[in-house]
Tab-separated table of C-alpha atoms and ligand atoms in Angstrom:
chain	number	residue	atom	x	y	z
A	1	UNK	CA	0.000	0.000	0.000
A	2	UNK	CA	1.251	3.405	-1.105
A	3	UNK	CA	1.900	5.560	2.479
A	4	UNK	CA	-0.283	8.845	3.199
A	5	UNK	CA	3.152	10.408	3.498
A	6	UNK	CA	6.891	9.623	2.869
A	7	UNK	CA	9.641	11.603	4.070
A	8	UNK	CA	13.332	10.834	2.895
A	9	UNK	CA	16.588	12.183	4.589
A	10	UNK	CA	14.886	15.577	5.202
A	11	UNK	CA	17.226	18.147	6.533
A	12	UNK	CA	17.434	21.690	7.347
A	13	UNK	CA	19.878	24.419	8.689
A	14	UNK	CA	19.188	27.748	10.406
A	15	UNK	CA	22.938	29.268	10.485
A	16	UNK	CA	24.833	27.011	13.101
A	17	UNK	CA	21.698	25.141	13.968
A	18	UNK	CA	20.889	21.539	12.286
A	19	UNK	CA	17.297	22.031	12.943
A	20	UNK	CA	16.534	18.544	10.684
A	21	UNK	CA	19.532	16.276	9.983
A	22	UNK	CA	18.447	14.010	7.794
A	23	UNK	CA	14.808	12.428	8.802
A	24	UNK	CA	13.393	9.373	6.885
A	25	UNK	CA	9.850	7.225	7.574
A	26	UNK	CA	6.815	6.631	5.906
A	27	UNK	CA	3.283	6.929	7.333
A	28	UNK	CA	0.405	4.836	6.566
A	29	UNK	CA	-2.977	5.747	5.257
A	30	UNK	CA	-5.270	6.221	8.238
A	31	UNK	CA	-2.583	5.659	11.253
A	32	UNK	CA	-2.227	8.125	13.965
A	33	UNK	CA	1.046	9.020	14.450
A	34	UNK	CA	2.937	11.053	17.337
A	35	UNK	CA	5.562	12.904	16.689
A	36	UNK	CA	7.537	13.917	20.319
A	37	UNK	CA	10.193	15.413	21.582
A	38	UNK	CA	11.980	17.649	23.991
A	39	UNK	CA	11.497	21.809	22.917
A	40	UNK	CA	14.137	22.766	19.928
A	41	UNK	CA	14.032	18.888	18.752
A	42	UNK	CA	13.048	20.212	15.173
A	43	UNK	CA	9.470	18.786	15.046
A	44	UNK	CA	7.373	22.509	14.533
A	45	UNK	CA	10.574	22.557	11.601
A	46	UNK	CA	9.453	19.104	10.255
A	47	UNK	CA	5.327	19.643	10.223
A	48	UNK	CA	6.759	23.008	8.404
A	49	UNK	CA	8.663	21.438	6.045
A	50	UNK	CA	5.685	19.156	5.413
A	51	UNK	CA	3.653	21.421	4.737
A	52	UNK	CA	5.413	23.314	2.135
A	53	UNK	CA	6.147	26.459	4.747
A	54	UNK	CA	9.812	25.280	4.541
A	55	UNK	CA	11.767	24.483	1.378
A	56	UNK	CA	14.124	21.492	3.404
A	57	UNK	CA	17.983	22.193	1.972
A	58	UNK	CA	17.817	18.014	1.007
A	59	UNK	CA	15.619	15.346	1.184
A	60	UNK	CA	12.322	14.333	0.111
A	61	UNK	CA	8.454	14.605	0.919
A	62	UNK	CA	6.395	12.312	-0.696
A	63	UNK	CA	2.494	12.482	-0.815
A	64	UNK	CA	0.724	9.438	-1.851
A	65	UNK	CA	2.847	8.921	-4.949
A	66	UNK	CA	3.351	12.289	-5.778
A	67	UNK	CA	6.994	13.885	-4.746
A	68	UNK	CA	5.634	17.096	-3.489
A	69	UNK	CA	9.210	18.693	-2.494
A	70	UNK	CA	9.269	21.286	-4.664
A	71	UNK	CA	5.707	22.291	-4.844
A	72	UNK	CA	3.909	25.335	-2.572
A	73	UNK	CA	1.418	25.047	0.478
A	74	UNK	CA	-1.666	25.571	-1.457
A	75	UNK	CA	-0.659	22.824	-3.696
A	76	UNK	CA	-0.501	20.398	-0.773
A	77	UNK	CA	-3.514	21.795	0.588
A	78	UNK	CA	-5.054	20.939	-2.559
A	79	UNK	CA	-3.634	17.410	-2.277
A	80	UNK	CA	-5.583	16.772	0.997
A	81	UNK	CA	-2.825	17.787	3.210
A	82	UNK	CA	-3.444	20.322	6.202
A	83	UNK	CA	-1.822	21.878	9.182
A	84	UNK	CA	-2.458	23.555	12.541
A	85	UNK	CA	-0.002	25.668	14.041
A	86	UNK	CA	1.682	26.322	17.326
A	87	UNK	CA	0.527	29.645	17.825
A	88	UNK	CA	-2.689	30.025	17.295
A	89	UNK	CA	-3.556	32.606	14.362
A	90	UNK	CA	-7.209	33.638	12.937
A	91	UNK	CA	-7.730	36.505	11.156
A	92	UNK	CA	-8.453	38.006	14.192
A	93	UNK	CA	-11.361	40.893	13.609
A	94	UNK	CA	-12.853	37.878	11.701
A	95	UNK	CA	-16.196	36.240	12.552
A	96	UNK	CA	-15.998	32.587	14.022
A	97	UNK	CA	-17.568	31.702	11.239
A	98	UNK	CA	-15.555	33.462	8.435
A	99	UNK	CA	-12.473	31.838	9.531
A	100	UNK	CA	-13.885	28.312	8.831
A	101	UNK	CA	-15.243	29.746	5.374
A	102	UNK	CA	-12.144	31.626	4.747
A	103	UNK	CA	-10.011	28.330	5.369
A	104	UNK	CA	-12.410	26.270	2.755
A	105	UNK	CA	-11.627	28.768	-0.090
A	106	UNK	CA	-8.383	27.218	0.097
A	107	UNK	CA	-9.853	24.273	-1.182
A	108	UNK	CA	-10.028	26.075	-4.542
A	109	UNK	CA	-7.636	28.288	-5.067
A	110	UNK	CA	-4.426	30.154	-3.158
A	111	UNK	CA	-5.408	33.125	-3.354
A	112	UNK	CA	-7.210	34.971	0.018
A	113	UNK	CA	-9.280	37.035	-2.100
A	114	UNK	CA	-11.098	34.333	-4.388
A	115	UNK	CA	-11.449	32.666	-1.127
A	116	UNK	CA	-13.299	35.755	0.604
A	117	UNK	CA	-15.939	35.331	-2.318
A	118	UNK	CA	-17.235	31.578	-0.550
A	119	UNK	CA	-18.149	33.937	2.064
A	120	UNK	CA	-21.179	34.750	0.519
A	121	UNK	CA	-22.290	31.133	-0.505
A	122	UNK	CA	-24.928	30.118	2.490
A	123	UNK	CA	-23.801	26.902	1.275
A	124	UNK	CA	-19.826	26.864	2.556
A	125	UNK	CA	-21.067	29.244	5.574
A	126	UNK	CA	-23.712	25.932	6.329
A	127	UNK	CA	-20.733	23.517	6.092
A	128	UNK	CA	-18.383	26.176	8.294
A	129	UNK	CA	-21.312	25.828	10.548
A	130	UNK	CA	-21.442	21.905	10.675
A	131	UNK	CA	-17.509	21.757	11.102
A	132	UNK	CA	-17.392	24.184	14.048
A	133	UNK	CA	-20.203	22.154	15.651
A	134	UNK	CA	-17.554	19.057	15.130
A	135	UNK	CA	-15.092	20.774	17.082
A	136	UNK	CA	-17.424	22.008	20.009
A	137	UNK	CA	-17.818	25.364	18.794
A	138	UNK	CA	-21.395	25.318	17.711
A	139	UNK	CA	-23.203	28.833	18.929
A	140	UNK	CA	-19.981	31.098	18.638
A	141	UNK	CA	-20.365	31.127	14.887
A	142	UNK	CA	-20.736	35.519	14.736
A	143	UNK	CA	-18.398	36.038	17.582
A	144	UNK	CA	-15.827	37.788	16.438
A	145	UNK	CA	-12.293	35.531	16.422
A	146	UNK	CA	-10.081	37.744	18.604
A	147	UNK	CA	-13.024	37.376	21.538
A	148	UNK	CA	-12.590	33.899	21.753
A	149	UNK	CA	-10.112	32.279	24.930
A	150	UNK	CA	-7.547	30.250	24.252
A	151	UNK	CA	-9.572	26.803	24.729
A	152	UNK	CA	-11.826	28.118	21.901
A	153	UNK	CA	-9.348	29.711	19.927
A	154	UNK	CA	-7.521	26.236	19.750
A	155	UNK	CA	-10.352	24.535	18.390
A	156	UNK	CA	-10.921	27.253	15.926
A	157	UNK	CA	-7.605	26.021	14.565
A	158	UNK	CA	-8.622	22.841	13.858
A	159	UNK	CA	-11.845	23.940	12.463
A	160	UNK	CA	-9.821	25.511	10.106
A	161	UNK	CA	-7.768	23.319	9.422
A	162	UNK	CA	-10.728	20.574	9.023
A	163	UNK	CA	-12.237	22.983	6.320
A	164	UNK	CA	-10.136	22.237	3.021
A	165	UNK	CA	-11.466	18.314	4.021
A	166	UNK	CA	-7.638	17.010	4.498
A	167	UNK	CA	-6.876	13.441	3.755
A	168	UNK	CA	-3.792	14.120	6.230
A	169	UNK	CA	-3.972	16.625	9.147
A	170	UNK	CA	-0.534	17.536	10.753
A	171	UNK	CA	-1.346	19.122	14.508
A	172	UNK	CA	1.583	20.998	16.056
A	173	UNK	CA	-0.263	21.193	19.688
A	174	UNK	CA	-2.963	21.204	19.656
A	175	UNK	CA	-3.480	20.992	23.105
A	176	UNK	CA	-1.004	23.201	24.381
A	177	UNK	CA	-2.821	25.761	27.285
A	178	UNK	CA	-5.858	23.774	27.551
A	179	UNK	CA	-6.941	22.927	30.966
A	180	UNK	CA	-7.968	18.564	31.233
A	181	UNK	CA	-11.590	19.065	30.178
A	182	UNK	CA	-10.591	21.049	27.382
A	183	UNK	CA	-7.719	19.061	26.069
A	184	UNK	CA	-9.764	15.471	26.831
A	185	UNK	CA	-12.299	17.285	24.373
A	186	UNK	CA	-10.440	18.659	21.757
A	187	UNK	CA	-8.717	14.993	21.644
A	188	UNK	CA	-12.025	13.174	21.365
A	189	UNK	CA	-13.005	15.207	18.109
A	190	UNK	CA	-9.463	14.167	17.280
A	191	UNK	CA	-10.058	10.809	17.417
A	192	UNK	CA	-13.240	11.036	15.477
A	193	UNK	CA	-11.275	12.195	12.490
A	194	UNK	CA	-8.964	9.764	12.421
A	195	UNK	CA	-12.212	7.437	12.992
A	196	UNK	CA	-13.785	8.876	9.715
A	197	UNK	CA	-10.188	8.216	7.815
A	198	UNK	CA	-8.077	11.401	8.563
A	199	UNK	CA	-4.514	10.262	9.018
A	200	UNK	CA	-3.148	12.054	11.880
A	201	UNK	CA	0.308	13.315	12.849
A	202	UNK	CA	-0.145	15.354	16.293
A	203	UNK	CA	2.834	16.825	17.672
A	204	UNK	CA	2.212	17.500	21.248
A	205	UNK	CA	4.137	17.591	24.928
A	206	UNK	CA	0.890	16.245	26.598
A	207	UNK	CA	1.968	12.735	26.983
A	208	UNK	CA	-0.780	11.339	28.720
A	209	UNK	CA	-3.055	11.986	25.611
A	210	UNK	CA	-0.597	11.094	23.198
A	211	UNK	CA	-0.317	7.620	24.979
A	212	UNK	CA	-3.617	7.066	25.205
A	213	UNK	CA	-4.597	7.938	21.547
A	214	UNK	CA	-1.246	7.239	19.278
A	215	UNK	CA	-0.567	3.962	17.273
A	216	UNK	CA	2.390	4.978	16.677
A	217	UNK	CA	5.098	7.587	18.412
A	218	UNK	CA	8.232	8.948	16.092
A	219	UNK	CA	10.543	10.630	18.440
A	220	UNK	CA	12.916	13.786	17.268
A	221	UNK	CA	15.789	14.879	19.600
A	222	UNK	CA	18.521	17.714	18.102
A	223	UNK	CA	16.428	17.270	14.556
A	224	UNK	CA	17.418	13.599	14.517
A	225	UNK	CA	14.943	10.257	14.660
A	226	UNK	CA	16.096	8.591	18.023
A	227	UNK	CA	12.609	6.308	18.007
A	228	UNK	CA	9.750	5.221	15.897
A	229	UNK	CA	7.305	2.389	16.667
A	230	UNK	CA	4.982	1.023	18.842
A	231	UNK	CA	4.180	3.670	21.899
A	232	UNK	CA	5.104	1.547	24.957
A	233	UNK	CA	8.039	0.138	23.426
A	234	UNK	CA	9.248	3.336	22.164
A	235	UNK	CA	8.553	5.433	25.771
A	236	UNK	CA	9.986	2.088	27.605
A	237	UNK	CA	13.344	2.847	25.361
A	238	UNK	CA	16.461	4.441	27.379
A	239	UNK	CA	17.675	6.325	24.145
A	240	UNK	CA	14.454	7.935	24.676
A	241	UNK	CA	13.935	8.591	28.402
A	242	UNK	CA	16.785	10.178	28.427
A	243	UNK	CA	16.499	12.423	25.762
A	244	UNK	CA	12.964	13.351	26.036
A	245	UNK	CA	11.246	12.072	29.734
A	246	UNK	CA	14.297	12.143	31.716
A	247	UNK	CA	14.795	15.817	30.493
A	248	UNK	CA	12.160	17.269	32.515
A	249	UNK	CA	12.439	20.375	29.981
A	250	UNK	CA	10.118	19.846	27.203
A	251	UNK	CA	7.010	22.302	28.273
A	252	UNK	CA	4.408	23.278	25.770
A	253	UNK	CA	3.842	26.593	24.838
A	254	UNK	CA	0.067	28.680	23.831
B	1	ATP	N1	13.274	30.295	11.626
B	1	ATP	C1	14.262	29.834	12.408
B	1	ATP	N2	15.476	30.435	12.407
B	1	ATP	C2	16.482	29.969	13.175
B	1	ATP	N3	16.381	28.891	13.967
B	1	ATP	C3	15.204	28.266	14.029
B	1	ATP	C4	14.087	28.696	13.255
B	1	ATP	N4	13.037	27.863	13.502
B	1	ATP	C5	13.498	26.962	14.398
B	1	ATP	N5	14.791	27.200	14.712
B	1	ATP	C6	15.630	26.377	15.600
B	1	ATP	O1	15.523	25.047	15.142
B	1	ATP	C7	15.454	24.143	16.233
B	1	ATP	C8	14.182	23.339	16.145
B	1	ATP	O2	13.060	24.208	16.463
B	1	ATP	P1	11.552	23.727	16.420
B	1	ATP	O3	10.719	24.926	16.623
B	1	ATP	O4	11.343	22.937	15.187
B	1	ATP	O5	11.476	22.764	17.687
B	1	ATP	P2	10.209	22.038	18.341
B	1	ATP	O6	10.578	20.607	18.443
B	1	ATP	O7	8.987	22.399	17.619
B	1	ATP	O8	10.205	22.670	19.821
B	1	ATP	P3	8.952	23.023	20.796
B	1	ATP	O9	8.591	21.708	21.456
B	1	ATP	O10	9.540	23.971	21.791
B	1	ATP	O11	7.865	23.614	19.982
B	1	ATP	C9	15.603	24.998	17.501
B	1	ATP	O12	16.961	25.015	17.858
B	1	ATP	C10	15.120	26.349	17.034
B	1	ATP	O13	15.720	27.368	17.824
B	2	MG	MG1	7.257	23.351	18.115
């Protein structure tokens, strides 16, 4: 079976720092994968690089059976590929709503503009409607974006990121700031994507969660692989504690 994703001796430089050195596996269609690691291990860099945000100075990103290396974010969006960030960022003096609509125009095309014309389709503002009730946000649909707290805000981000209908949804914390209600939520509707088909790749510091949901866990540490596999085995590996548990240093950020 083809993989959802492919990634081959990725690597990237900023100046003196080897933020990826050279990262190389394959995820299947469907799996849910965690990618962990202590802060500065290079995996906000790798979700970037992805994504098409970063060009990667070598290396390889394959999607399906397309090589999509060279090729721009909306491209990849178009492909079925999406991404949340780390810091949370809606178009702020936006409606709720809007942002979900806004974020479906780039189903179509890459440019902001031609997507601001969906805004007037009831249609794509009924489906904006549906997806924000998907990610426990039904009823703040006209509140304005910037009024939302940070709970909200972070499942605005995936509402947005759930709007161009990815086959493959990368999620670079999504759960950083929440309180345990709000995080055990925001994983549940995470799980019900990757129920529906969505394969996942969460990046996150929340380890209970990522335990209890990942098939898989790919560990980074300085922008190198040091595990990749089955969850227990990998977190039960010394290469690992030590790098990433034993650290006590790896915090999540808003
Ligand atoms: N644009 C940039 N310019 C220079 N250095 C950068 C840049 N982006 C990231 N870095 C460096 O690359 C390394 C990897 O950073 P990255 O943000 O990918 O880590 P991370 O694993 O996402 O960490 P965290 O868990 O804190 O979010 C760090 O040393 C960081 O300082
Ligand atoms: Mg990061």
């Amino acid at each position: 079976m083809t993989a959802a994703l492919r990634l081959d001796d990725v690597a990237i430089r900023f100046g003196g720092v080897q933020a990826v050195g050279g990262v190389s596996f394959a995820v299947e269609q469907g799996d849910f994968v965690g990618l962990i690691g202590p802060n500065g291990a290079g995996k906000t860099t790798l979700i970037r690089i992805i994504a098409g945000l970063l060009r990667p100075d070598r290396g390889r990103v394959t999607l399906g059976d397309v090589d999509v290396t060279r090729e721009g974010t909306a491209a990849r969006v178009r492909r079925g590929l999406s991404l949340t960030h780390q810091i949370v960022r809606p178009f702020r003096e936006m409606t709720v709503l809007d942002n979900v609509v806004l974020g479906a125009g780039h189903r179509h095309t890459s440019s902001p503009f031609r997507a601001l014309a969906h805004l007037s389709r009831s249609d794509e503002a009924e489906r904006a409607a549906a997806i924000l009730a998907r990610v426990g946000l039904g009823g703040t649909e006209t509140k304005l974006a910037a009024s939302l707290p940070l709970g909200q805000m972070k499942r605005l981000e995936v509402a947005r990121a759930l709007a161009v209908d990815p086959k493959v949804i990368l999620l670079d914390e999504p759960l950083a700031g929440l309180n345990h209600t709000e995080a055990a939520a925001q994983v549940e509707t995470i799980v019900e994507l990757q129920r529906g088909g969505v394969t996942v790749i969460l990046v996150e510091h929340n380890l209970e969660q990522v335990m209890r949901v990942c098939r898989r866990l790919v560990v980074l540490n300085n922008g190198l692989l040091i595990g990749d596999g089955d969850p227990h085995a990998v977190m039960a590996d010394p290469v690992v504690h030590d790098a990433y548990v034993g650290s006590g240093g790896a915090h999540a950020d808003a």
